[in-house]
Amino acid sequence: MQVTFKIWRQEGPNDKGTIRDYLVDGLSEDMSFLEALDHLNELLVLKNEKVIAYEYDCREGICGQCGVFINGRAHGPHDNITTCQLHMRSFNDGDTIVVEPWRTASFPVIKDLIVDRSAFDRIIEQGAYITAKTGTAPEANAILIPKEVSDNAMDAAACIGCGACVATCKNSSAALFTAAKINHLNRLPQGKAEEHKRVKEMTYQMEIEGFGSCTFTGACEVECPEGISITNIAELNARLTKANFLG
């Protein structure tokens, strides 16, 4: 299998980037997309050229580090997957594949396909945790949590922080990410003590990081690898209104 990769190359945050073409042969349709990039990098090493910098860790769709645009779409041509879960069988022999980093001011490019997503970390630092002392772990049935509530909390907790929602949104909004991190805790009894403080401080941090406003188009939901629903954003807006009213 042979394809042409058109890949964004940028030496550093302050350097001017450009798209470079790489004709790559010897690929298998069973390779993952990251394995194809590994193969390309091996070829570049043999030519004594600089390898392409890109992020990855688990390669199991869990860590959220591998996100890139592939032919103009976050993580590639399929819904609700990460880049490491994409395989070359999704492309045809002879295809041209354009690979770019996330495009948003809040995720500045570090090098090539790697972006700085520390803005997400700073949002989490403002309240995506519980500080109330809970003592030793209670018996599982001691805290009465309806199954619907626990299921919804776990659905929100599935967010892996990949940034596809931001990169895909026309406004570069981080509302889905922030909503998932807030709703996960605010839905559970353990998170109730700090729910109003959490929602105000995390949404404020989201704003000062320069993310755009949500206009509820739903693009984020389509590209989210975990399929997190935009109903979380509606719930976030309701929680924020309540928190501001109660002071």
PDB file of C-alpha atoms in Angstrom:
ATOM      1  CA  MET A   1       0.000   0.000   0.000  1.00  0.00           C
ATOM      2  CA  GLN A   2       1.324   3.413  -0.999  1.00  0.00           C
ATOM      3  CA  VAL A   3       0.043   6.817   0.108  1.00  0.00           C
ATOM      4  CA  THR A   4       1.211  10.405   0.040  1.00  0.00           C
ATOM      5  CA  PHE A   5       1.277  12.089   3.435  1.00  0.00           C
ATOM      6  CA  LYS A   6       1.023  15.871   3.450  1.00  0.00           C
ATOM      7  CA  ILE A   7       2.152  16.706   6.978  1.00  0.00           C
ATOM      8  CA  TRP A   8       2.451  19.982   8.871  1.00  0.00           C
ATOM      9  CA  ARG A   9       6.075  20.607   9.865  1.00  0.00           C
ATOM     10  CA  GLN A  10       6.961  23.328  12.356  1.00  0.00           C
ATOM     11  CA  GLU A  11      10.290  23.409  14.157  1.00  0.00           C
ATOM     12  CA  GLY A  12       9.076  25.345  17.213  1.00  0.00           C
ATOM     13  CA  PRO A  13       6.319  27.550  18.642  1.00  0.00           C
ATOM     14  CA  ASN A  14       7.747  30.731  17.118  1.00  0.00           C
ATOM     15  CA  ASP A  15       8.735  29.246  13.760  1.00  0.00           C
ATOM     16  CA  LYS A  16       6.760  29.410  10.565  1.00  0.00           C
ATOM     17  CA  GLY A  17       5.244  26.068   9.627  1.00  0.00           C
ATOM     18  CA  THR A  18       4.601  24.484   6.269  1.00  0.00           C
ATOM     19  CA  ILE A  19       3.056  21.375   4.705  1.00  0.00           C
ATOM     20  CA  ARG A  20       5.590  18.848   3.415  1.00  0.00           C
ATOM     21  CA  ASP A  21       4.895  15.891   1.137  1.00  0.00           C
ATOM     22  CA  TYR A  22       6.066  12.340   1.865  1.00  0.00           C
ATOM     23  CA  LEU A  23       5.486   9.437  -0.516  1.00  0.00           C
ATOM     24  CA  VAL A  24       5.354   6.327   1.665  1.00  0.00           C
ATOM     25  CA  ASP A  25       5.339   2.760   0.363  1.00  0.00           C
ATOM     26  CA  GLY A  26       5.300  -0.586   2.151  1.00  0.00           C
ATOM     27  CA  LEU A  27       2.252   0.126   4.296  1.00  0.00           C
ATOM     28  CA  SER A  28      -0.296  -2.495   5.286  1.00  0.00           C
ATOM     29  CA  GLU A  29      -4.016  -1.904   5.584  1.00  0.00           C
ATOM     30  CA  ASP A  30      -3.800  -3.609   8.995  1.00  0.00           C
ATOM     31  CA  MET A  31      -1.454  -0.915  10.330  1.00  0.00           C
ATOM     32  CA  SER A  32      -2.872   1.659  12.674  1.00  0.00           C
ATOM     33  CA  PHE A  33      -2.471   5.263  11.544  1.00  0.00           C
ATOM     34  CA  LEU A  34       0.226   5.820  14.177  1.00  0.00           C
ATOM     35  CA  GLU A  35       2.096   2.733  12.978  1.00  0.00           C
ATOM     36  CA  ALA A  36       2.070   4.257   9.493  1.00  0.00           C
ATOM     37  CA  LEU A  37       3.617   7.436  10.932  1.00  0.00           C
ATOM     38  CA  ASP A  38       6.167   5.258  12.761  1.00  0.00           C
ATOM     39  CA  HIS A  39       7.049   3.661   9.429  1.00  0.00           C
ATOM     40  CA  LEU A  40       7.469   7.079   7.844  1.00  0.00           C
ATOM     41  CA  ASN A  41       9.732   8.184  10.688  1.00  0.00           C
ATOM     42  CA  GLU A  42      11.895   5.080  10.230  1.00  0.00           C
ATOM     43  CA  LEU A  43      12.331   6.031   6.589  1.00  0.00           C
ATOM     44  CA  LEU A  44      13.268   9.577   7.579  1.00  0.00           C
ATOM     45  CA  VAL A  45      15.888   8.268  10.016  1.00  0.00           C
ATOM     46  CA  LEU A  46      17.452   6.206   7.222  1.00  0.00           C
ATOM     47  CA  LYS A  47      17.634   9.377   5.118  1.00  0.00           C
ATOM     48  CA  ASN A  48      19.173  11.292   8.027  1.00  0.00           C
ATOM     49  CA  GLU A  49      16.185  13.650   8.106  1.00  0.00           C
ATOM     50  CA  LYS A  50      14.326  14.988  11.132  1.00  0.00           C
ATOM     51  CA  VAL A  51      11.497  12.744  12.256  1.00  0.00           C
ATOM     52  CA  ILE A  52       7.927  14.001  12.593  1.00  0.00           C
ATOM     53  CA  ALA A  53       6.988  14.905  16.162  1.00  0.00           C
ATOM     54  CA  TYR A  54       3.591  13.668  17.291  1.00  0.00           C
ATOM     55  CA  GLU A  55       2.062  12.603  20.599  1.00  0.00           C
ATOM     56  CA  TYR A  56       0.913   9.200  21.762  1.00  0.00           C
ATOM     57  CA  ASP A  57       0.995   7.044  24.868  1.00  0.00           C
ATOM     58  CA  CYS A  58      -1.428   4.168  25.396  1.00  0.00           C
ATOM     59  CA  ARG A  59      -2.409   3.544  21.747  1.00  0.00           C
ATOM     60  CA  GLU A  60      -5.622   2.075  23.144  1.00  0.00           C
ATOM     61  CA  GLY A  61      -7.977   5.052  22.851  1.00  0.00           C
ATOM     62  CA  ILE A  62      -7.617   5.975  26.526  1.00  0.00           C
ATOM     63  CA  CYS A  63      -4.947   8.647  27.021  1.00  0.00           C
ATOM     64  CA  GLY A  64      -6.223  11.259  24.542  1.00  0.00           C
ATOM     65  CA  GLN A  65      -2.758  12.393  23.452  1.00  0.00           C
ATOM     66  CA  CYS A  66      -2.755  11.317  19.800  1.00  0.00           C
ATOM     67  CA  GLY A  67      -5.224  13.837  18.409  1.00  0.00           C
ATOM     68  CA  VAL A  68      -4.550  15.359  14.969  1.00  0.00           C
ATOM     69  CA  PHE A  69      -6.596  16.519  12.001  1.00  0.00           C
ATOM     70  CA  ILE A  70      -6.657  13.964   9.195  1.00  0.00           C
ATOM     71  CA  ASN A  71      -8.015  15.241   5.888  1.00  0.00           C
ATOM     72  CA  GLY A  72      -9.669  18.108   7.732  1.00  0.00           C
ATOM     73  CA  ARG A  73     -11.396  16.024  10.387  1.00  0.00           C
ATOM     74  CA  ALA A  74     -10.409  15.369  13.995  1.00  0.00           C
ATOM     75  CA  HIS A  75      -9.010  11.835  14.387  1.00  0.00           C
ATOM     76  CA  GLY A  76      -9.858  10.949  10.783  1.00  0.00           C
ATOM     77  CA  PRO A  77     -12.883   9.869   8.750  1.00  0.00           C
ATOM     78  CA  HIS A  78     -14.860   7.974  11.416  1.00  0.00           C
ATOM     79  CA  ASP A  79     -17.071   9.139  14.279  1.00  0.00           C
ATOM     80  CA  ASN A  80     -16.118   8.722  17.934  1.00  0.00           C
ATOM     81  CA  ILE A  81     -12.608   7.256  17.674  1.00  0.00           C
ATOM     82  CA  THR A  82      -9.094   8.381  18.541  1.00  0.00           C
ATOM     83  CA  THR A  83      -6.270   8.615  16.005  1.00  0.00           C
ATOM     84  CA  CYS A  84      -4.591   5.485  17.390  1.00  0.00           C
ATOM     85  CA  GLN A  85      -7.796   3.504  16.743  1.00  0.00           C
ATOM     86  CA  LEU A  86      -7.805   4.505  13.062  1.00  0.00           C
ATOM     87  CA  HIS A  87      -6.369   1.930  10.642  1.00  0.00           C
ATOM     88  CA  MET A  88      -4.948   2.335   7.155  1.00  0.00           C
ATOM     89  CA  ARG A  89      -7.750   0.193   5.758  1.00  0.00           C
ATOM     90  CA  SER A  90      -9.853   3.343   6.073  1.00  0.00           C
ATOM     91  CA  PHE A  91      -7.866   4.722   3.112  1.00  0.00           C
ATOM     92  CA  ASN A  92      -7.206   3.525  -0.407  1.00  0.00           C
ATOM     93  CA  ASP A  93      -3.941   2.709  -2.130  1.00  0.00           C
ATOM     94  CA  GLY A  94      -2.635   5.898  -3.730  1.00  0.00           C
ATOM     95  CA  ASP A  95      -4.566   8.265  -1.446  1.00  0.00           C
ATOM     96  CA  THR A  96      -3.245  11.632  -0.342  1.00  0.00           C
ATOM     97  CA  ILE A  97      -3.639  12.124   3.405  1.00  0.00           C
ATOM     98  CA  VAL A  98      -3.307  15.571   4.978  1.00  0.00           C
ATOM     99  CA  VAL A  99      -2.202  15.544   8.640  1.00  0.00           C
ATOM    100  CA  GLU A 100      -2.286  18.726  10.738  1.00  0.00           C
ATOM    101  CA  PRO A 101      -2.190  19.646  14.439  1.00  0.00           C
ATOM    102  CA  TRP A 102      -5.207  21.005  16.339  1.00  0.00           C
ATOM    103  CA  ARG A 103      -5.956  24.518  15.109  1.00  0.00           C
ATOM    104  CA  THR A 104      -6.909  26.816  17.982  1.00  0.00           C
ATOM    105  CA  ALA A 105      -5.130  29.684  19.693  1.00  0.00           C
ATOM    106  CA  SER A 106      -5.616  28.070  23.101  1.00  0.00           C
ATOM    107  CA  PHE A 107      -3.595  25.034  21.920  1.00  0.00           C
ATOM    108  CA  PRO A 108      -0.416  26.599  20.478  1.00  0.00           C
ATOM    109  CA  VAL A 109       1.785  24.362  18.362  1.00  0.00           C
ATOM    110  CA  ILE A 110       4.926  23.134  20.155  1.00  0.00           C
ATOM    111  CA  LYS A 111       6.433  21.211  17.245  1.00  0.00           C
ATOM    112  CA  ASP A 112       5.011  19.592  14.108  1.00  0.00           C
ATOM    113  CA  LEU A 113       1.807  17.808  15.228  1.00  0.00           C
ATOM    114  CA  ILE A 114       2.247  18.413  18.970  1.00  0.00           C
ATOM    115  CA  VAL A 115       0.216  21.161  20.647  1.00  0.00           C
ATOM    116  CA  ASP A 116       0.218  22.564  24.171  1.00  0.00           C
ATOM    117  CA  ARG A 117      -3.022  21.490  25.888  1.00  0.00           C
ATOM    118  CA  SER A 118      -2.032  22.690  29.338  1.00  0.00           C
ATOM    119  CA  ALA A 119      -5.041  25.046  29.255  1.00  0.00           C
ATOM    120  CA  PHE A 120      -7.124  21.943  30.028  1.00  0.00           C
ATOM    121  CA  ASP A 121      -4.913  21.211  33.035  1.00  0.00           C
ATOM    122  CA  ARG A 122      -5.459  24.722  34.390  1.00  0.00           C
ATOM    123  CA  ILE A 123      -9.229  24.314  34.060  1.00  0.00           C
ATOM    124  CA  ILE A 124      -9.059  21.048  36.002  1.00  0.00           C
ATOM    125  CA  GLU A 125      -6.927  22.694  38.688  1.00  0.00           C
ATOM    126  CA  GLN A 126      -9.824  25.052  39.457  1.00  0.00           C
ATOM    127  CA  GLY A 127     -12.131  22.383  40.824  1.00  0.00           C
ATOM    128  CA  ALA A 128     -12.199  19.022  39.061  1.00  0.00           C
ATOM    129  CA  TYR A 129     -11.573  17.233  42.332  1.00  0.00           C
ATOM    130  CA  ILE A 130     -13.117  16.795  45.785  1.00  0.00           C
ATOM    131  CA  THR A 131     -11.418  18.367  48.823  1.00  0.00           C
ATOM    132  CA  ALA A 132     -13.973  17.326  51.442  1.00  0.00           C
ATOM    133  CA  LYS A 133     -12.573  14.728  53.833  1.00  0.00           C
ATOM    134  CA  THR A 134     -14.361  11.452  53.263  1.00  0.00           C
ATOM    135  CA  GLY A 135     -12.355   9.229  55.577  1.00  0.00           C
ATOM    136  CA  THR A 136     -11.826   5.635  54.612  1.00  0.00           C
ATOM    137  CA  ALA A 137     -13.740   4.232  51.662  1.00  0.00           C
ATOM    138  CA  PRO A 138     -17.330   3.476  52.752  1.00  0.00           C
ATOM    139  CA  GLU A 139     -19.117   0.254  51.952  1.00  0.00           C
ATOM    140  CA  ALA A 140     -20.387   0.439  48.367  1.00  0.00           C
ATOM    141  CA  ASN A 141     -24.076   0.392  49.289  1.00  0.00           C
ATOM    142  CA  ALA A 142     -23.747   2.961  52.102  1.00  0.00           C
ATOM    143  CA  ILE A 143     -24.027   5.949  49.763  1.00  0.00           C
ATOM    144  CA  LEU A 144     -27.378   5.820  48.027  1.00  0.00           C
ATOM    145  CA  ILE A 145     -26.880   6.848  44.393  1.00  0.00           C
ATOM    146  CA  PRO A 146     -29.606   6.032  41.848  1.00  0.00           C
ATOM    147  CA  LYS A 147     -28.314   4.017  38.904  1.00  0.00           C
ATOM    148  CA  GLU A 148     -29.351   6.701  36.415  1.00  0.00           C
ATOM    149  CA  VAL A 149     -27.306   9.287  38.307  1.00  0.00           C
ATOM    150  CA  SER A 150     -24.230   7.075  38.596  1.00  0.00           C
ATOM    151  CA  ASP A 151     -24.472   6.100  34.916  1.00  0.00           C
ATOM    152  CA  ASN A 152     -24.685   9.746  33.838  1.00  0.00           C
ATOM    153  CA  ALA A 153     -21.761  10.673  36.082  1.00  0.00           C
ATOM    154  CA  MET A 154     -19.645   7.875  34.617  1.00  0.00           C
ATOM    155  CA  ASP A 155     -20.602   8.895  31.080  1.00  0.00           C
ATOM    156  CA  ALA A 156     -19.224  12.380  31.777  1.00  0.00           C
ATOM    157  CA  ALA A 157     -16.154  10.966  33.530  1.00  0.00           C
ATOM    158  CA  ALA A 158     -15.259   9.119  30.315  1.00  0.00           C
ATOM    159  CA  CYS A 159     -13.808  12.345  28.845  1.00  0.00           C
ATOM    160  CA  ILE A 160     -10.122  11.734  27.996  1.00  0.00           C
ATOM    161  CA  GLY A 161      -9.236  15.399  27.408  1.00  0.00           C
ATOM    162  CA  CYS A 162      -8.021  14.875  23.837  1.00  0.00           C
ATOM    163  CA  GLY A 163      -9.145  18.336  22.691  1.00  0.00           C
ATOM    164  CA  ALA A 164     -11.034  17.194  19.598  1.00  0.00           C
ATOM    165  CA  CYS A 165     -14.116  19.083  20.788  1.00  0.00           C
ATOM    166  CA  VAL A 166     -12.160  22.348  20.874  1.00  0.00           C
ATOM    167  CA  ALA A 167     -10.343  21.757  17.595  1.00  0.00           C
ATOM    168  CA  THR A 168     -13.575  20.880  15.778  1.00  0.00           C
ATOM    169  CA  CYS A 169     -15.721  23.688  17.171  1.00  0.00           C
ATOM    170  CA  LYS A 170     -15.961  26.711  14.880  1.00  0.00           C
ATOM    171  CA  ASN A 171     -15.646  28.882  18.001  1.00  0.00           C
ATOM    172  CA  SER A 172     -12.867  26.802  19.612  1.00  0.00           C
ATOM    173  CA  SER A 173     -15.118  26.282  22.624  1.00  0.00           C
ATOM    174  CA  ALA A 174     -14.056  24.065  25.516  1.00  0.00           C
ATOM    175  CA  ALA A 175     -17.615  23.832  26.828  1.00  0.00           C
ATOM    176  CA  LEU A 176     -17.972  20.069  26.303  1.00  0.00           C
ATOM    177  CA  PHE A 177     -14.706  19.277  28.081  1.00  0.00           C
ATOM    178  CA  THR A 178     -15.451  21.644  30.976  1.00  0.00           C
ATOM    179  CA  ALA A 179     -19.041  20.449  31.271  1.00  0.00           C
ATOM    180  CA  ALA A 180     -17.965  16.819  31.412  1.00  0.00           C
ATOM    181  CA  LYS A 181     -15.418  17.502  34.168  1.00  0.00           C
ATOM    182  CA  ILE A 182     -17.924  19.542  36.200  1.00  0.00           C
ATOM    183  CA  ASN A 183     -20.974  17.315  35.741  1.00  0.00           C
ATOM    184  CA  HIS A 184     -19.055  14.163  36.597  1.00  0.00           C
ATOM    185  CA  LEU A 185     -18.528  15.423  40.153  1.00  0.00           C
ATOM    186  CA  ASN A 186     -21.580  17.634  40.603  1.00  0.00           C
ATOM    187  CA  ARG A 187     -23.945  14.747  39.889  1.00  0.00           C
ATOM    188  CA  LEU A 188     -22.572  12.677  42.765  1.00  0.00           C
ATOM    189  CA  PRO A 189     -23.198  13.178  46.512  1.00  0.00           C
ATOM    190  CA  GLN A 190     -19.455  13.489  47.164  1.00  0.00           C
ATOM    191  CA  GLY A 191     -19.254  16.525  44.888  1.00  0.00           C
ATOM    192  CA  LYS A 192     -22.275  18.426  46.188  1.00  0.00           C
ATOM    193  CA  ALA A 193     -20.435  20.341  48.935  1.00  0.00           C
ATOM    194  CA  GLU A 194     -18.369  22.274  46.377  1.00  0.00           C
ATOM    195  CA  GLU A 195     -20.652  22.218  43.340  1.00  0.00           C
ATOM    196  CA  HIS A 196     -21.302  25.978  43.061  1.00  0.00           C
ATOM    197  CA  LYS A 197     -17.693  26.968  43.676  1.00  0.00           C
ATOM    198  CA  ARG A 198     -16.541  24.326  41.194  1.00  0.00           C
ATOM    199  CA  VAL A 199     -18.773  25.434  38.350  1.00  0.00           C
ATOM    200  CA  LYS A 200     -17.978  29.141  38.751  1.00  0.00           C
ATOM    201  CA  GLU A 201     -14.229  28.767  39.032  1.00  0.00           C
ATOM    202  CA  MET A 202     -13.815  26.208  36.251  1.00  0.00           C
ATOM    203  CA  THR A 203     -15.948  28.143  33.783  1.00  0.00           C
ATOM    204  CA  TYR A 204     -14.095  31.351  34.672  1.00  0.00           C
ATOM    205  CA  GLN A 205     -10.764  29.644  33.982  1.00  0.00           C
ATOM    206  CA  MET A 206     -12.152  28.386  30.677  1.00  0.00           C
ATOM    207  CA  GLU A 207     -12.936  31.955  29.686  1.00  0.00           C
ATOM    208  CA  ILE A 208      -9.570  33.447  30.615  1.00  0.00           C
ATOM    209  CA  GLU A 209      -7.783  30.684  28.689  1.00  0.00           C
ATOM    210  CA  GLY A 210      -9.266  32.200  25.541  1.00  0.00           C
ATOM    211  CA  PHE A 211     -11.669  29.461  24.494  1.00  0.00           C
ATOM    212  CA  GLY A 212     -14.679  30.615  22.482  1.00  0.00           C
ATOM    213  CA  SER A 213     -18.345  30.492  23.405  1.00  0.00           C
ATOM    214  CA  CYS A 214     -20.549  27.498  22.658  1.00  0.00           C
ATOM    215  CA  THR A 215     -23.246  28.025  20.030  1.00  0.00           C
ATOM    216  CA  PHE A 216     -24.572  24.451  20.379  1.00  0.00           C
ATOM    217  CA  THR A 217     -23.931  23.254  16.820  1.00  0.00           C
ATOM    218  CA  GLY A 218     -23.070  19.755  18.069  1.00  0.00           C
ATOM    219  CA  ALA A 219     -19.825  19.254  16.109  1.00  0.00           C
ATOM    220  CA  CYS A 220     -18.004  18.456  19.347  1.00  0.00           C
ATOM    221  CA  GLU A 221     -20.330  15.563  20.144  1.00  0.00           C
ATOM    222  CA  VAL A 222     -19.713  13.955  16.751  1.00  0.00           C
ATOM    223  CA  GLU A 223     -15.925  14.063  17.088  1.00  0.00           C
ATOM    224  CA  CYS A 224     -15.692  13.160  20.787  1.00  0.00           C
ATOM    225  CA  PRO A 225     -14.069   9.694  21.008  1.00  0.00           C
ATOM    226  CA  GLU A 226     -16.298   8.881  23.992  1.00  0.00           C
ATOM    227  CA  GLY A 227     -19.473  10.246  22.401  1.00  0.00           C
ATOM    228  CA  ILE A 228     -20.118  12.621  25.299  1.00  0.00           C
ATOM    229  CA  SER A 229     -23.467  14.318  24.741  1.00  0.00           C
ATOM    230  CA  ILE A 230     -23.898  18.078  24.346  1.00  0.00           C
ATOM    231  CA  THR A 231     -26.707  17.807  26.892  1.00  0.00           C
ATOM    232  CA  ASN A 232     -23.806  18.149  29.326  1.00  0.00           C
ATOM    233  CA  ILE A 233     -23.311  21.712  28.080  1.00  0.00           C
ATOM    234  CA  ALA A 234     -26.980  22.526  28.653  1.00  0.00           C
ATOM    235  CA  GLU A 235     -26.659  21.125  32.168  1.00  0.00           C
ATOM    236  CA  LEU A 236     -23.502  23.190  32.726  1.00  0.00           C
ATOM    237  CA  ASN A 237     -25.322  26.372  31.708  1.00  0.00           C
ATOM    238  CA  ALA A 238     -28.136  25.594  34.142  1.00  0.00           C
ATOM    239  CA  ARG A 239     -25.651  24.874  36.946  1.00  0.00           C
ATOM    240  CA  LEU A 240     -23.785  28.118  36.276  1.00  0.00           C
ATOM    241  CA  THR A 241     -27.006  30.153  36.369  1.00  0.00           C
ATOM    242  CA  LYS A 242     -27.949  28.551  39.683  1.00  0.00           C
ATOM    243  CA  ALA A 243     -24.463  29.075  41.125  1.00  0.00           C
ATOM    244  CA  ASN A 244     -24.450  32.758  40.191  1.00  0.00           C
ATOM    245  CA  PHE A 245     -27.937  33.260  41.636  1.00  0.00           C
ATOM    246  CA  LEU A 246     -27.000  31.630  44.941  1.00  0.00           C
ATOM    247  CA  GLY A 247     -23.745  33.566  45.102  1.00  0.00           C
TER     248      GLY A 247
END
